[in-house]
Short mmCIF file of C-alpha atoms in Angstrom, two decimals:
data_model
loop_
_atom_site.label_atom_id
_atom_site.label_comp_id
_atom_site.label_asym_id
_atom_site.label_seq_id
_atom_site.Cartn_x
_atom_site.Cartn_y
_atom_site.Cartn_z
CA MET A 1 0.00 0.00 0.00
CA LYS A 2 1.43 3.38 -1.00
CA SER A 3 1.29 6.38 1.33
CA ILE A 4 -0.92 9.39 0.60
CA ALA A 5 2.22 11.38 -0.21
CA GLU A 6 3.32 8.79 -2.77
CA ILE A 7 -0.16 8.70 -4.34
CA ASN A 8 -0.23 12.50 -4.52
CA ALA A 9 3.19 12.48 -6.16
CA ILE A 10 1.98 9.98 -8.76
CA ARG A 11 -1.14 12.08 -9.37
CA ASP A 12 0.93 15.27 -9.81
CA LYS A 13 3.27 13.51 -12.20
CA MET A 14 0.40 12.10 -14.26
CA GLN A 15 -1.41 15.44 -14.32
CA SER A 16 1.67 17.19 -15.65
CA GLN A 17 2.01 14.51 -18.33
CA ILE A 18 -1.64 14.91 -19.32
CA LYS A 19 -1.15 18.68 -19.47
CA LEU A 20 1.84 18.19 -21.73
CA ARG A 21 -0.19 15.97 -24.03
CA ASP A 22 -3.06 18.46 -24.10
CA ASN A 23 -0.70 21.30 -24.96
CA SER A 24 0.82 19.32 -27.80
CA LYS A 25 -2.66 18.71 -29.20
CA THR A 26 -3.55 22.39 -29.26
CA GLU A 27 -0.30 23.93 -30.42
CA GLU A 28 -1.98 24.77 -33.70
CA THR A 29 -4.80 27.18 -34.21
CA HIS A 30 -7.67 25.41 -35.93
CA ILE A 31 -10.16 27.12 -38.20
CA VAL A 32 -12.93 24.64 -39.01
CA ILE A 33 -15.61 25.45 -41.58
CA GLY A 34 -18.95 23.60 -41.59
CA MET A 35 -19.12 21.96 -44.98
CA GLY A 36 -22.37 20.01 -45.02
CA THR A 37 -24.72 20.52 -47.97
CA CYS A 38 -26.32 23.45 -46.11
CA GLY A 39 -22.94 25.09 -45.51
CA ILE A 40 -21.90 24.65 -49.14
CA LYS A 41 -25.21 26.09 -50.31
CA ALA A 42 -24.66 29.10 -48.04
CA GLY A 43 -21.19 29.79 -49.49
CA ALA A 44 -18.87 27.80 -47.22
CA VAL A 45 -16.46 26.91 -50.04
CA ALA A 46 -15.73 30.57 -50.80
CA VAL A 47 -15.31 31.18 -47.05
CA PHE A 48 -12.91 28.21 -46.78
CA ASN A 49 -10.84 29.56 -49.68
CA ALA A 50 -10.83 33.07 -48.20
CA PHE A 51 -9.39 31.71 -44.91
CA VAL A 52 -6.79 29.61 -46.75
CA ASP A 53 -5.70 32.55 -48.92
CA GLU A 54 -5.44 34.97 -46.00
CA VAL A 55 -3.39 32.54 -43.89
CA ALA A 56 -1.13 31.70 -46.86
CA LEU A 57 -0.69 35.27 -48.13
CA LYS A 58 -0.05 36.72 -44.66
CA GLN A 59 2.28 33.77 -43.97
CA ILE A 60 0.71 33.02 -40.60
CA ALA A 61 2.42 30.00 -39.04
CA GLY A 62 0.70 27.31 -36.96
CA VAL A 63 -2.78 27.66 -38.43
CA LYS A 64 -4.74 24.82 -40.03
CA VAL A 65 -7.90 25.41 -42.04
CA MET A 66 -10.16 22.36 -42.22
CA ARG A 67 -13.69 21.31 -43.09
CA SER A 68 -16.19 19.53 -40.89
CA GLY A 69 -19.61 18.06 -41.59
CA CYS A 70 -22.87 19.85 -40.91
CA MET A 71 -22.66 21.86 -37.66
CA GLY A 72 -26.38 21.39 -37.03
CA LYS A 73 -27.75 24.91 -37.44
CA CYS A 74 -28.36 25.25 -41.16
CA ASP A 75 -29.81 28.77 -41.02
CA LEU A 76 -26.62 30.06 -39.35
CA GLU A 77 -24.28 28.67 -42.02
CA PRO A 78 -21.58 29.26 -43.03
CA MET A 79 -20.41 28.49 -39.50
CA VAL A 80 -16.76 28.60 -38.48
CA GLU A 81 -15.19 27.25 -35.29
CA VAL A 82 -11.94 28.85 -34.19
CA THR A 83 -9.74 27.17 -31.59
CA VAL A 84 -6.69 29.09 -30.45
CA PRO A 85 -4.28 27.17 -28.15
CA GLY A 86 -5.06 27.80 -24.49
CA LYS A 87 -8.39 29.47 -25.23
CA GLU A 88 -11.98 28.27 -25.47
CA LYS A 89 -13.34 27.38 -28.87
CA VAL A 90 -15.61 30.04 -30.34
CA THR A 91 -18.13 29.71 -33.18
CA TYR A 92 -18.77 32.37 -35.77
CA ILE A 93 -22.04 32.36 -37.72
CA ASN A 94 -23.16 33.59 -41.15
CA VAL A 95 -19.54 34.09 -42.16
CA ASP A 96 -18.72 35.46 -45.59
CA GLU A 97 -15.41 36.23 -47.32
CA LYS A 98 -15.22 39.75 -45.85
CA LYS A 99 -15.85 38.49 -42.33
CA ALA A 100 -13.27 35.73 -42.86
CA LYS A 101 -10.58 38.34 -43.58
CA GLU A 102 -11.66 40.32 -40.52
CA ILE A 103 -11.52 37.20 -38.32
CA ILE A 104 -7.96 36.54 -39.50
CA GLU A 105 -6.91 40.13 -38.87
CA LYS A 106 -8.57 40.68 -35.48
CA HIS A 107 -8.87 37.23 -33.93
CA ILE A 108 -6.02 35.16 -35.33
CA LEU A 109 -3.40 37.90 -35.61
CA ASN A 110 -4.46 40.16 -32.73
CA GLY A 111 -6.08 37.65 -30.36
CA LYS A 112 -9.45 39.37 -30.05
CA ALA A 113 -12.59 37.46 -31.03
CA ILE A 114 -15.21 39.54 -32.86
CA ASP A 115 -18.26 39.43 -30.57
CA ALA A 116 -20.69 40.73 -33.17
CA TYR A 117 -20.17 37.67 -35.39
CA LEU A 118 -20.20 35.04 -32.64
CA MET A 119 -23.01 32.58 -31.98
CA LYS A 120 -24.83 33.79 -28.85
CA MET B 1 -27.81 27.54 -59.23
CA LYS B 2 -25.08 25.16 -58.24
CA GLU B 3 -22.16 24.77 -60.63
CA LEU B 4 -21.12 21.31 -61.79
CA ALA B 5 -17.83 21.55 -59.87
CA PHE B 6 -19.88 21.79 -56.66
CA HIS B 7 -21.80 18.64 -57.54
CA ILE B 8 -18.42 16.95 -57.96
CA LEU B 9 -17.45 18.28 -54.50
CA ASP B 10 -20.58 16.61 -53.08
CA LEU B 11 -19.69 13.28 -54.68
CA VAL B 12 -16.06 13.36 -53.53
CA SER B 13 -17.14 14.44 -50.02
CA ASN B 14 -19.37 11.36 -49.92
CA SER B 15 -16.38 9.22 -50.88
CA LEU B 16 -14.17 10.69 -48.15
CA ASP B 17 -16.95 10.43 -45.57
CA ALA B 18 -17.21 6.74 -46.55
CA GLY B 19 -13.57 6.32 -45.54
CA ALA B 20 -12.05 6.30 -49.02
CA GLU B 21 -8.27 6.59 -49.19
CA HIS B 22 -8.24 6.96 -52.97
CA VAL B 23 -10.77 8.80 -55.10
CA LYS B 24 -10.60 9.18 -58.85
CA ILE B 25 -12.48 11.88 -60.73
CA SER B 26 -12.59 11.41 -64.47
CA LEU B 27 -14.07 14.04 -66.77
CA ILE B 28 -14.30 13.38 -70.48
CA LEU B 29 -15.83 15.57 -73.17
CA GLU B 30 -16.76 13.42 -76.13
CA LYS B 31 -18.65 15.16 -78.94
CA ASN B 32 -21.75 16.51 -77.25
CA THR B 33 -21.49 14.53 -74.03
CA TYR B 34 -19.72 15.11 -70.77
CA ILE B 35 -18.87 11.87 -69.01
CA LEU B 36 -18.18 12.21 -65.28
CA THR B 37 -16.99 9.27 -63.21
CA VAL B 38 -16.17 9.39 -59.51
CA SER B 39 -14.84 6.15 -58.08
CA ASP B 40 -13.53 5.36 -54.62
CA ASP B 41 -12.28 2.62 -52.33
CA GLY B 42 -14.55 3.59 -49.45
CA LYS B 43 -16.84 1.29 -47.52
CA GLY B 44 -19.38 1.02 -50.36
CA MET B 45 -23.11 0.42 -49.99
CA ASP B 46 -25.27 -2.66 -49.71
CA PRO B 47 -28.15 -2.91 -52.24
CA GLU B 48 -30.75 -1.48 -49.84
CA THR B 49 -28.60 1.55 -48.88
CA LEU B 50 -27.81 2.10 -52.56
CA ARG B 51 -31.51 2.10 -53.45
CA MET B 52 -32.24 4.60 -50.65
CA ALA B 53 -29.22 6.76 -51.52
CA LEU B 54 -30.81 7.75 -54.81
CA GLU B 55 -33.88 9.14 -53.04
CA PRO B 56 -33.79 12.88 -52.26
CA GLY B 57 -33.44 13.49 -48.53
CA PHE B 58 -31.71 10.20 -47.68
CA SER B 59 -28.48 10.56 -45.72
CA THR B 60 -26.41 8.36 -43.43
CA LYS B 61 -24.60 11.48 -42.15
CA GLY B 62 -27.47 13.56 -40.79
CA THR B 63 -27.20 15.97 -43.72
CA GLU B 64 -29.78 17.10 -46.27
CA GLY B 65 -29.18 14.10 -48.52
CA GLN B 66 -29.20 16.09 -51.73
CA GLY B 67 -25.82 15.09 -53.18
CA LEU B 68 -26.38 11.96 -55.22
CA SER B 69 -30.04 12.55 -56.08
CA LEU B 70 -29.35 16.02 -57.51
CA VAL B 71 -26.58 14.75 -59.81
CA LYS B 72 -28.93 12.01 -61.01
CA GLU B 73 -31.71 14.52 -61.60
CA LEU B 74 -29.39 16.89 -63.46
CA ALA B 75 -27.93 14.19 -65.71
CA GLU B 76 -31.36 12.87 -66.63
CA LYS B 77 -32.79 16.37 -67.22
CA THR B 78 -30.09 17.09 -69.79
CA GLY B 79 -30.99 13.89 -71.65
CA GLY B 80 -27.96 12.05 -70.28
CA SER B 81 -27.90 9.16 -67.84
CA PHE B 82 -26.77 8.17 -64.37
CA SER B 83 -25.58 4.94 -62.81
CA VAL B 84 -24.02 3.75 -59.55
CA ARG B 85 -22.10 0.58 -58.94
CA SER B 86 -21.35 -0.15 -55.32
CA LYS B 87 -20.59 -3.10 -53.13
CA ALA B 88 -20.28 -3.10 -49.36
CA GLY B 89 -16.61 -3.22 -48.43
CA GLU B 90 -15.36 -2.57 -51.95
CA GLY B 91 -16.15 1.01 -52.87
CA THR B 92 -18.43 2.95 -55.16
CA GLU B 93 -18.34 4.14 -58.75
CA ILE B 94 -20.72 6.81 -59.99
CA THR B 95 -21.06 7.62 -63.67
CA ALA B 96 -23.10 10.54 -64.96
CA LEU B 97 -23.53 11.61 -68.57
CA PHE B 98 -24.63 15.16 -69.33
CA LYS B 99 -25.66 16.48 -72.73
CA LYS B 100 -23.69 19.65 -73.41
CA ASP B 101 -26.26 21.48 -75.54
CA SER B 102 -29.18 20.84 -73.18
CA PRO B 103 -30.86 24.00 -71.81
CA PHE B 104 -30.67 22.29 -68.42
CA MET B 105 -26.87 22.04 -68.52
CA ILE B 106 -25.30 24.19 -65.83
CA PRO B 107 -22.07 26.22 -65.69
CA ALA B 108 -19.04 24.10 -64.87
CA GLY B 109 -17.31 26.30 -62.31
CA LYS B 110 -13.74 25.90 -61.15
CA LEU B 111 -12.83 22.45 -59.91
CA GLY B 112 -9.84 23.59 -57.81
CA ASP B 113 -11.95 26.13 -55.94
CA ALA B 114 -14.69 23.56 -55.28
CA LEU B 115 -12.38 20.76 -54.16
CA ALA B 116 -10.10 22.93 -51.97
CA PRO B 117 -11.88 22.04 -48.67
CA LEU B 118 -11.05 18.36 -49.27
CA LEU B 119 -7.37 18.87 -50.01
CA PRO B 120 -6.05 19.03 -46.40
CA GLU B 121 -7.37 15.51 -45.81
CA LYS B 122 -5.15 12.47 -46.15
CA ALA B 123 -6.95 10.75 -49.00
CA GLU B 124 -5.45 10.91 -52.48
CA ILE B 125 -7.67 12.48 -55.10
CA VAL B 126 -6.72 11.88 -58.73
CA ILE B 127 -8.28 14.21 -61.29
CA SER B 128 -8.23 13.14 -64.90
CA VAL B 129 -9.59 15.45 -67.60
CA LYS B 130 -9.79 14.65 -71.29
CA SER B 131 -11.21 16.35 -74.38
CA GLU B 132 -10.26 16.92 -78.02
CA LYS B 133 -8.11 19.82 -76.76
CA GLY B 134 -5.93 17.50 -74.71
CA SER B 135 -5.75 15.60 -71.48
CA THR B 136 -4.27 15.98 -68.04
CA GLU B 137 -4.02 14.05 -64.80
CA ILE B 138 -3.31 15.51 -61.37
CA SER B 139 -2.80 13.63 -58.12
CA THR B 140 -3.21 15.48 -54.84
CA ALA B 141 -0.67 13.07 -53.30
CA GLU B 142 2.01 14.94 -55.26
CA LEU B 143 0.70 18.34 -54.20
CA MET B 144 -0.12 17.88 -50.55
CA LYS B 145 2.45 17.07 -47.88
CA ASP B 146 1.16 18.63 -44.64
CA GLY B 147 -2.21 20.10 -45.61
CA SER B 148 -1.08 23.64 -44.80
CA PRO B 149 -2.93 26.66 -46.22
CA ASP B 150 0.09 27.42 -48.49
CA GLU B 151 -0.23 24.00 -50.08
CA VAL B 152 -4.00 24.18 -50.38
CA MET B 153 -3.86 27.58 -52.09
CA ALA B 154 -1.15 26.47 -54.54
CA ALA B 155 -2.92 23.16 -55.30
CA ARG B 156 -6.24 24.90 -55.80
CA LYS B 157 -4.75 27.28 -58.38
CA LEU B 158 -2.92 24.47 -60.15
CA ILE B 159 -6.08 22.36 -60.40
CA ASN B 160 -8.05 25.36 -61.69
CA LYS B 161 -5.42 26.02 -64.36
CA ASN B 162 -4.91 22.43 -65.46
CA THR B 163 -8.56 21.50 -65.66
CA ASP B 164 -9.30 24.54 -67.79
CA ILE B 165 -8.87 22.72 -71.08
CA PHE B 166 -12.52 22.97 -72.04
CA GLY B 167 -12.30 26.76 -72.12
CA GLY B 168 -12.92 29.11 -69.24
CA SER B 169 -13.84 26.42 -66.78
CA VAL B 170 -13.45 22.78 -66.01
CA LEU B 171 -15.77 21.52 -68.72
#
């Protein structure tokens, strides 16, 4: 039987390992665009390409732009989830190409989510 | 109105969602007929799922279920035809023929732009285009290494340019 101190030490060690793993998972910023039929109909492909172009042209490192399936709220498409390492995921709604550029500029480059475009 | 390139996106999305690692898109312009084939090595469909998949509104993914049925409807409206061959565990092949001079024929659109959202994924997509003007074949395996935005943007432009042999757009 291990002592409480030993168990606590094991717990602390494991927690730090888990934290390390979690950090490694979220080192990249993820921009995920809902690309179900409803999203595509609402213009999600142009939004995807606007994000890709902005990230590539501005040479922003550590950002991945990806698609997902339907995000479940068809009338709010195109929907975009942004996950910045160490911060909570936020979801933008009714995104268009202009808003995509603004999200890159204000949120990705300057760290400030744009409240007006977020899902409430 | 949805461009043809976006219908192709729907079909290739279905393939990737069915776990395909390889998808081949073949586009041929022969006289007055466009022949589109999309084949994959995904999980395929059993006969009952296949029958249902051609009905508007059927989906195994919780989506609108308008992908396959709309391509079928479009092909038949133009006076062309549509067929699916699929076997559970072996993949799916969809062939659609569209008549070029039909009033129901739609603009082709840019294939690179439409397929861009699928490029960061691991599956290899081979695009083969052929007409009297020439032919070309592009594999995304040669274009994509890490799925970064730089790669996606470059691949998208290259696909747009190289599938432009039918004049102004992919077809």
